[in-house]
PDB file of C-alpha atoms in Angstrom:
ATOM      1  CA  MET K   1      -7.742  -4.390  -8.224  1.00  0.00           C
ATOM      2  CA  CYS K   2      -8.922  -2.035 -10.968  1.00  0.00           C
ATOM      3  CA  PHE K   3     -11.370  -1.807 -13.842  1.00  0.00           C
ATOM      4  CA  SER K   4      -9.201  -3.097 -16.724  1.00  0.00           C
ATOM      5  CA  PRO K   5      -5.552  -3.457 -17.795  1.00  0.00           C
ATOM      6  CA  GLN K   6      -5.806  -0.098 -19.542  1.00  0.00           C
ATOM      7  CA  ALA K   7      -7.088   1.520 -16.329  1.00  0.00           C
ATOM      8  CA  ASP K   8      -4.224  -0.084 -14.394  1.00  0.00           C
ATOM      9  CA  LEU K   9      -1.656   1.278 -16.841  1.00  0.00           C
ATOM     10  CA  SER K  10      -3.236   4.748 -16.777  1.00  0.00           C
ATOM     11  CA  ALA K  11      -3.262   4.720 -12.978  1.00  0.00           C
ATOM     12  CA  ALA K  12       0.366   3.567 -12.924  1.00  0.00           C
ATOM     13  CA  LEU K  13       1.423   6.463 -15.147  1.00  0.00           C
ATOM     14  CA  VAL K  14      -0.487   9.102 -13.175  1.00  0.00           C
ATOM     15  CA  VAL K  15       0.480   7.799  -9.735  1.00  0.00           C
ATOM     16  CA  GLY K  16       4.070   7.245 -10.884  1.00  0.00           C
ATOM     17  CA  ALA K  17       4.332  10.869 -12.057  1.00  0.00           C
ATOM     18  CA  ILE K  18       2.982  12.045  -8.697  1.00  0.00           C
ATOM     19  CA  GLY K  19       5.488   9.775  -6.967  1.00  0.00           C
ATOM     20  CA  LEU K  20       8.410  11.177  -8.919  1.00  0.00           C
ATOM     21  CA  ASP K  21       7.355  14.708  -7.965  1.00  0.00           C
ATOM     22  CA  ALA K  22       7.027  13.590  -4.325  1.00  0.00           C
ATOM     23  CA  VAL K  23      10.567  12.179  -4.373  1.00  0.00           C
ATOM     24  CA  ARG K  24      11.832  15.434  -5.875  1.00  0.00           C
ATOM     25  CA  ARG K  25      10.223  17.415  -3.039  1.00  0.00           C
ATOM     26  CA  ALA K  26      11.493  15.140  -0.239  1.00  0.00           C
ATOM     27  CA  ARG K  27      13.988  17.020   1.937  1.00  0.00           C
ATOM     28  CA  ASN K  28      15.485  14.295   4.125  1.00  0.00           C
ATOM     29  CA  PRO K  29      15.717  10.470   4.294  1.00  0.00           C
ATOM     30  CA  ALA K  30      12.472  10.151   6.266  1.00  0.00           C
ATOM     31  CA  GLU K  31      10.500  12.107   3.689  1.00  0.00           C
ATOM     32  CA  ARG K  32      12.112  10.161   0.848  1.00  0.00           C
ATOM     33  CA  LEU K  33      10.772   6.931   2.322  1.00  0.00           C
ATOM     34  CA  LEU K  34       7.289   8.447   2.519  1.00  0.00           C
ATOM     35  CA  ALA K  35       7.683   9.678  -1.048  1.00  0.00           C
ATOM     36  CA  SER K  36       8.412   6.125  -2.175  1.00  0.00           C
ATOM     37  CA  VAL K  37       4.851   5.043  -1.291  1.00  0.00           C
ATOM     38  CA  PRO K  38       3.301   6.461  -4.505  1.00  0.00           C
ATOM     39  CA  LEU K  39       6.033   4.801  -6.589  1.00  0.00           C
ATOM     40  CA  VAL K  40       5.330   1.443  -4.951  1.00  0.00           C
ATOM     41  CA  LEU K  41       1.603   1.876  -5.620  1.00  0.00           C
ATOM     42  CA  ALA K  42       2.325   2.815  -9.244  1.00  0.00           C
ATOM     43  CA  GLY K  43       4.427  -0.317  -9.670  1.00  0.00           C
ATOM     44  CA  HIS K  44       1.624  -2.330  -8.105  1.00  0.00           C
ATOM     45  CA  GLN K  45      -0.852  -1.086 -10.715  1.00  0.00           C
ATOM     46  CA  PHE K  46       1.614  -1.694 -13.548  1.00  0.00           C
ATOM     47  CA  VAL K  47       2.124  -5.314 -12.468  1.00  0.00           C
ATOM     48  CA  GLU K  48      -1.611  -5.956 -12.320  1.00  0.00           C
ATOM     49  CA  ALA K  49      -2.005  -5.039 -15.988  1.00  0.00           C
ATOM     50  CA  PHE K  50      -0.003  -8.185 -16.764  1.00  0.00           C
ATOM     51  CA  VAL K  51      -2.290 -10.208 -14.498  1.00  0.00           C
ATOM     52  CA  TRP K  52      -5.298  -8.938 -16.465  1.00  0.00           C
ATOM     53  CA  TRP K  53      -3.712  -9.787 -19.813  1.00  0.00           C
ATOM     54  CA  GLY K  54      -2.800 -13.260 -18.581  1.00  0.00           C
ATOM     55  CA  LEU K  55      -6.287 -13.995 -17.284  1.00  0.00           C
ATOM     56  CA  GLU K  56      -7.687 -12.827 -20.616  1.00  0.00           C
ATOM     57  CA  GLY K  57      -5.423 -15.327 -22.403  1.00  0.00           C
ATOM     58  CA  ASP K  58      -3.036 -12.824 -23.955  1.00  0.00           C
ATOM     59  CA  LEU K  59       0.160 -13.831 -22.107  1.00  0.00           C
ATOM     60  CA  PRO K  60       2.015 -17.096 -21.449  1.00  0.00           C
ATOM     61  CA  ARG K  61       1.150 -18.670 -18.089  1.00  0.00           C
ATOM     62  CA  ALA K  62       4.700 -18.294 -16.742  1.00  0.00           C
ATOM     63  CA  VAL K  63       4.578 -14.537 -17.315  1.00  0.00           C
ATOM     64  CA  TRP K  64       1.205 -13.730 -15.798  1.00  0.00           C
ATOM     65  CA  ARG K  65       1.593 -16.153 -12.885  1.00  0.00           C
ATOM     66  CA  SER K  66       4.845 -14.385 -12.007  1.00  0.00           C
ATOM     67  CA  ALA K  67       2.922 -11.109 -12.107  1.00  0.00           C
ATOM     68  CA  VAL K  68       0.324 -12.562  -9.716  1.00  0.00           C
ATOM     69  CA  TYR K  69       2.992 -13.503  -7.187  1.00  0.00           C
ATOM     70  CA  LEU K  70       4.750 -10.135  -7.530  1.00  0.00           C
ATOM     71  CA  TYR K  71       1.450  -8.284  -7.049  1.00  0.00           C
ATOM     72  CA  VAL K  72       0.614 -10.279  -3.934  1.00  0.00           C
ATOM     73  CA  MET K  73       4.171  -9.919  -2.601  1.00  0.00           C
ATOM     74  CA  ILE K  74       3.912  -6.116  -2.783  1.00  0.00           C
ATOM     75  CA  ALA K  75       0.524  -6.140  -1.070  1.00  0.00           C
ATOM     76  CA  PHE K  76       1.538  -8.674   1.587  1.00  0.00           C
ATOM     77  CA  GLY K  77       5.227  -8.080   2.156  1.00  0.00           C
ATOM     78  CA  VAL K  78       5.899  -4.440   1.302  1.00  0.00           C
ATOM     79  CA  VAL K  79       2.886  -2.228   2.064  1.00  0.00           C
ATOM     80  CA  PRO K  80       2.253  -3.326   5.710  1.00  0.00           C
ATOM     81  CA  VAL K  81       5.907  -2.562   6.543  1.00  0.00           C
ATOM     82  CA  LEU K  82       6.547   0.455   4.324  1.00  0.00           C
ATOM     83  CA  VAL K  83       3.601   2.590   5.483  1.00  0.00           C
ATOM     84  CA  PRO K  84       4.146   2.393   9.290  1.00  0.00           C
ATOM     85  CA  LEU K  85       7.932   2.617   8.886  1.00  0.00           C
ATOM     86  CA  ALA K  86       7.608   5.758   6.745  1.00  0.00           C
ATOM     87  CA  VAL K  87       5.415   7.311   9.446  1.00  0.00           C
ATOM     88  CA  GLN K  88       7.804   6.190  12.205  1.00  0.00           C
ATOM     89  CA  LEU K  89      10.778   7.908  10.617  1.00  0.00           C
ATOM     90  CA  LEU K  90       8.839  11.174  10.365  1.00  0.00           C
ATOM     91  CA  GLU K  91       7.973  11.218  14.060  1.00  0.00           C
ATOM     92  CA  PRO K  92       9.825  13.166  16.776  1.00  0.00           C
ATOM     93  CA  PRO K  93      11.422  11.049  19.531  1.00  0.00           C
ATOM     94  CA  SER K  94       8.448  11.558  21.862  1.00  0.00           C
ATOM     95  CA  HIS K  95       6.111   9.761  19.426  1.00  0.00           C
ATOM     96  CA  ARG K  96       8.384   7.016  18.161  1.00  0.00           C
ATOM     97  CA  VAL K  97       7.397   4.325  20.672  1.00  0.00           C
ATOM     98  CA  GLN K  98       3.845   3.976  19.375  1.00  0.00           C
ATOM     99  CA  ALA K  99       5.096   4.302  15.809  1.00  0.00           C
ATOM    100  CA  ARG K 100       7.540   1.452  16.397  1.00  0.00           C
ATOM    101  CA  ILE K 101       4.708  -0.697  17.736  1.00  0.00           C
ATOM    102  CA  MET K 102       2.786  -0.143  14.479  1.00  0.00           C
ATOM    103  CA  THR K 103       5.891  -1.022  12.460  1.00  0.00           C
ATOM    104  CA  ALA K 104       6.372  -4.184  14.526  1.00  0.00           C
ATOM    105  CA  ILE K 105       2.740  -5.189  13.954  1.00  0.00           C
ATOM    106  CA  GLY K 106       3.075  -4.544  10.230  1.00  0.00           C
ATOM    107  CA  SER K 107       6.288  -6.563  10.073  1.00  0.00           C
ATOM    108  CA  GLY K 108       4.657  -9.483  11.874  1.00  0.00           C
ATOM    109  CA  VAL K 109       1.656  -9.363   9.535  1.00  0.00           C
ATOM    110  CA  ALA K 110       3.982  -9.277   6.526  1.00  0.00           C
ATOM    111  CA  VAL K 111       5.847 -12.382   7.728  1.00  0.00           C
ATOM    112  CA  VAL K 112       2.601 -14.326   8.192  1.00  0.00           C
ATOM    113  CA  LEU K 113       1.181 -13.225   4.840  1.00  0.00           C
ATOM    114  CA  VAL K 114       4.365 -13.910   2.862  1.00  0.00           C
ATOM    115  CA  ARG K 115       4.647 -17.372   4.429  1.00  0.00           C
ATOM    116  CA  ALA K 116       1.053 -18.088   3.403  1.00  0.00           C
ATOM    117  CA  MET K 117       1.796 -16.857  -0.098  1.00  0.00           C
ATOM    118  CA  LEU K 118       4.901 -19.029  -0.436  1.00  0.00           C
ATOM    119  CA  ARG K 119       3.030 -22.036   0.949  1.00  0.00           C
ATOM    120  CA  GLY K 120       0.284 -21.455  -1.618  1.00  0.00           C
ATOM    121  CA  PRO K 121      -1.920 -21.750  -3.414  1.00  0.00           C
ATOM    122  CA  VAL K 122      -2.234 -18.214  -4.793  1.00  0.00           C
ATOM    123  CA  GLU K 123      -5.147 -17.692  -7.143  1.00  0.00           C
ATOM    124  CA  ALA K 124      -6.360 -14.781  -9.268  1.00  0.00           C
ATOM    125  CA  THR K 125      -9.625 -14.555 -11.190  1.00  0.00           C
ATOM    126  CA  ILE K 126     -11.567 -11.852 -13.001  1.00  0.00           C
ATOM    127  CA  GLU K 127     -14.766 -11.078 -11.102  1.00  0.00           C
ATOM    128  CA  GLY K 128     -16.901  -8.550 -12.899  1.00  0.00           C
ATOM    129  CA  HIS K 129     -14.699  -5.503 -13.401  1.00  0.00           C
ATOM    130  CA  HIS K 130     -11.830  -6.343 -11.055  1.00  0.00           C
ATOM    131  CA  VAL K 131      -9.255  -9.026 -10.360  1.00  0.00           C
ATOM    132  CA  ALA K 132      -9.852 -11.005  -7.172  1.00  0.00           C
ATOM    133  CA  TYR K 133      -6.849 -12.559  -5.403  1.00  0.00           C
ATOM    134  CA  TRP K 134      -7.050 -15.488  -2.995  1.00  0.00           C
ATOM    135  CA  VAL K 135      -4.443 -16.874  -0.577  1.00  0.00           C
ATOM    136  CA  ASP K 136      -5.189 -19.481   2.074  1.00  0.00           C
ATOM    137  CA  LEU K 137      -4.887 -17.808   5.499  1.00  0.00           C
ATOM    138  CA  SER K 138      -6.744 -20.647   7.256  1.00  0.00           C
ATOM    139  CA  THR K 139      -8.745 -19.661  10.344  1.00  0.00           C
ATOM    140  CA  TRP K 140      -6.650 -16.562  11.113  1.00  0.00           C
ATOM    141  CA  ALA K 141      -7.746 -14.549   8.079  1.00  0.00           C
ATOM    142  CA  GLY K 142      -9.961 -12.132  10.048  1.00  0.00           C
ATOM    143  CA  VAL K 143      -7.294 -11.435  12.674  1.00  0.00           C
ATOM    144  CA  ILE K 144      -4.594 -10.868  10.050  1.00  0.00           C
ATOM    145  CA  ILE K 145      -6.774  -8.467   8.071  1.00  0.00           C
ATOM    146  CA  VAL K 146      -7.570  -6.453  11.200  1.00  0.00           C
ATOM    147  CA  LEU K 147      -3.883  -6.255  12.151  1.00  0.00           C
ATOM    148  CA  TYR K 148      -3.032  -5.237   8.582  1.00  0.00           C
ATOM    149  CA  VAL K 149      -5.440  -2.307   8.821  1.00  0.00           C
ATOM    150  CA  VAL K 150      -4.173  -1.441  12.323  1.00  0.00           C
ATOM    151  CA  ALA K 151      -0.564  -1.303  11.097  1.00  0.00           C
ATOM    152  CA  THR K 152      -1.272   0.762   7.992  1.00  0.00           C
ATOM    153  CA  CYS K 153      -4.194   3.025   8.918  1.00  0.00           C
ATOM    154  CA  GLY K 154      -3.405   3.005  12.654  1.00  0.00           C
ATOM    155  CA  SER K 155       0.126   4.286  12.111  1.00  0.00           C
ATOM    156  CA  LEU K 156      -1.286   7.218  10.139  1.00  0.00           C
ATOM    157  CA  LEU K 157      -3.970   7.994  12.723  1.00  0.00           C
ATOM    158  CA  LEU K 158      -1.414   8.035  15.558  1.00  0.00           C
ATOM    159  CA  SER K 159       0.963  10.403  13.784  1.00  0.00           C
ATOM    160  CA  SER K 160       1.868  13.676  15.463  1.00  0.00           C
ATOM    161  CA  HIS K 161       1.427  15.437  12.107  1.00  0.00           C
ATOM    162  CA  ALA K 162      -2.137  16.644  11.521  1.00  0.00           C
ATOM    163  CA  ALA K 163      -1.933  16.220   7.735  1.00  0.00           C
ATOM    164  CA  ILE K 164      -0.939  12.586   8.107  1.00  0.00           C
ATOM    165  CA  ARG K 165      -3.746  11.969  10.613  1.00  0.00           C
ATOM    166  CA  TRP K 166      -6.283  13.283   8.102  1.00  0.00           C
ATOM    167  CA  PHE K 167      -4.597  11.116   5.510  1.00  0.00           C
ATOM    168  CA  GLY K 168      -5.170   8.171   7.869  1.00  0.00           C
ATOM    169  CA  ILE K 169      -8.851   9.014   8.344  1.00  0.00           C
ATOM    170  CA  GLY K 170      -9.328   9.072   4.580  1.00  0.00           C
ATOM    171  CA  ASN K 171      -7.577   5.725   4.204  1.00  0.00           C
ATOM    172  CA  LEU K 172      -9.637   4.141   6.987  1.00  0.00           C
ATOM    173  CA  VAL K 173     -12.878   5.299   5.377  1.00  0.00           C
ATOM    174  CA  ALA K 174     -11.632   3.957   2.031  1.00  0.00           C
ATOM    175  CA  VAL K 175     -10.725   0.585   3.556  1.00  0.00           C
ATOM    176  CA  ILE K 176     -14.188   0.256   5.098  1.00  0.00           C
ATOM    177  CA  LEU K 177     -15.797   1.226   1.789  1.00  0.00           C
ATOM    178  CA  LEU K 178     -13.646  -1.204  -0.191  1.00  0.00           C
ATOM    179  CA  GLY K 179     -14.486  -3.993   2.263  1.00  0.00           C
ATOM    180  CA  TRP K 180     -18.187  -3.346   1.816  1.00  0.00           C
ATOM    181  CA  LEU K 181     -17.876  -3.216  -1.964  1.00  0.00           C
ATOM    182  CA  ALA K 182     -15.956  -6.507  -1.998  1.00  0.00           C
ATOM    183  CA  GLU K 183     -18.689  -8.145   0.047  1.00  0.00           C
ATOM    184  CA  THR K 184     -21.281  -7.019  -2.479  1.00  0.00           C
ATOM    185  CA  ALA K 185     -19.103  -8.090  -5.448  1.00  0.00           C
ATOM    186  CA  PHE K 186     -19.018  -4.504  -6.706  1.00  0.00           C
ATOM    187  CA  VAL K 187     -16.238  -2.818  -8.699  1.00  0.00           C
ATOM    188  CA  SER K 188     -13.110  -2.272  -6.657  1.00  0.00           C
ATOM    189  CA  LEU K 189     -11.847   1.265  -6.189  1.00  0.00           C
ATOM    190  CA  TRP K 190      -8.201   0.378  -5.652  1.00  0.00           C
ATOM    191  CA  CYS K 191      -7.014   2.612  -8.515  1.00  0.00           C
ATOM    192  CA  ALA K 192      -8.841   5.590  -7.042  1.00  0.00           C
ATOM    193  CA  LEU K 193      -7.513   4.788  -3.564  1.00  0.00           C
ATOM    194  CA  ALA K 194      -3.953   4.594  -4.881  1.00  0.00           C
ATOM    195  CA  ALA K 195      -4.330   7.918  -6.676  1.00  0.00           C
ATOM    196  CA  VAL K 196      -5.852   9.655  -3.641  1.00  0.00           C
ATOM    197  CA  THR K 197      -3.150   8.220  -1.401  1.00  0.00           C
ATOM    198  CA  SER K 198      -0.446   9.477  -3.710  1.00  0.00           C
ATOM    199  CA  VAL K 199      -1.933  12.953  -3.976  1.00  0.00           C
ATOM    200  CA  ALA K 200      -2.107  13.120  -0.171  1.00  0.00           C
ATOM    201  CA  VAL K 201       1.565  12.120   0.162  1.00  0.00           C
ATOM    202  CA  GLU K 202       2.631  14.640  -2.467  1.00  0.00           C
ATOM    203  CA  ALA K 203       0.532  17.362  -0.818  1.00  0.00           C
ATOM    204  CA  TYR K 204       2.112  16.645   2.560  1.00  0.00           C
ATOM    205  CA  LEU K 205       5.620  16.923   1.105  1.00  0.00           C
ATOM    206  CA  ARG K 206       4.658  20.118  -0.688  1.00  0.00           C
ATOM    207  CA  HIS K 207       3.086  21.822   2.333  1.00  0.00           C
ATOM    208  CA  GLY K 208       4.296  19.747   5.298  1.00  0.00           C
ATOM    209  CA  VAL K 209       6.626  20.601   8.154  1.00  0.00           C
ATOM    210  CA  ALA K 210      10.021  22.058   7.458  1.00  0.00           C
ATOM    211  CA  PRO K 211      13.037  19.739   7.523  1.00  0.00           C
ATOM    212  CA  PRO K 212      14.984  19.451  10.791  1.00  0.00           C
ATOM    213  CA  SER K 213      17.452  22.248  11.445  1.00  0.00           C
ATOM    214  CA  GLU K 214      21.181  21.562  11.152  1.00  0.00           C
ATOM    215  CA  GLY K 215      22.403  19.426  14.015  1.00  0.00           C
ATOM    216  CA  ALA K 216      18.934  18.079  14.842  1.00  0.00           C
ATOM    217  CA  VAL K 217      18.199  14.397  14.695  1.00  0.00           C
ATOM    218  CA  GLY K 218      15.797  13.802  11.781  1.00  0.00           C
ATOM    219  CA  VAL K 219      15.844   9.996  11.701  1.00  0.00           C
ATOM    220  CA  ASP K 220      16.439   7.560  14.503  1.00  0.00           C
ATOM    221  CA  HIS K 221      18.983   5.012  13.243  1.00  0.00           C
ATOM    222  CA  ARG K 222      18.918   2.804  16.302  1.00  0.00           C
TER     223      ARG K 222
END
């Protein structure tokens, strides 16, 4: 949810460039998964530009409706799994149990949300200066949203890496702010959140912990 299709495209280019640099700096498979987060967010912004153009009447319905479903699929099916899993793979064995719990919660949330999306309806409308998306989650909407935040922000807050914990605090504050702004029908700050998130990921990979020494287990494949 951003200010305009042009803002979405600009955000996609900036965040995508940061993501490419993050991938270049990743030193092992776990860090490469974390580095993929900015690229996913960049793709998310790029897709929404097509939603904007469709809602403004500049694209055929089949094109922009496909963009709506792809946008929602990324938000519902990818992000709640990708974020806690990326954190899980960075953790030492002593911290992986709680990280796996967050990944399990995120996976469960993703299944519920994707099922709701496929069941439909999925709607998108321009409200002020942002695109609002709506999917019928029936009476469980509040619970699902809370679990979504627990899986994404909670996994960051429980990390053994201080930089990622601060990253989690920033995301939690942003989520609370975005929730308040949505309630007051104000302009969404998703573009800014995506950019800040990506800068934080890139900064962690630039200044984070050193890769595991030779012979050490960097990623748990079980």
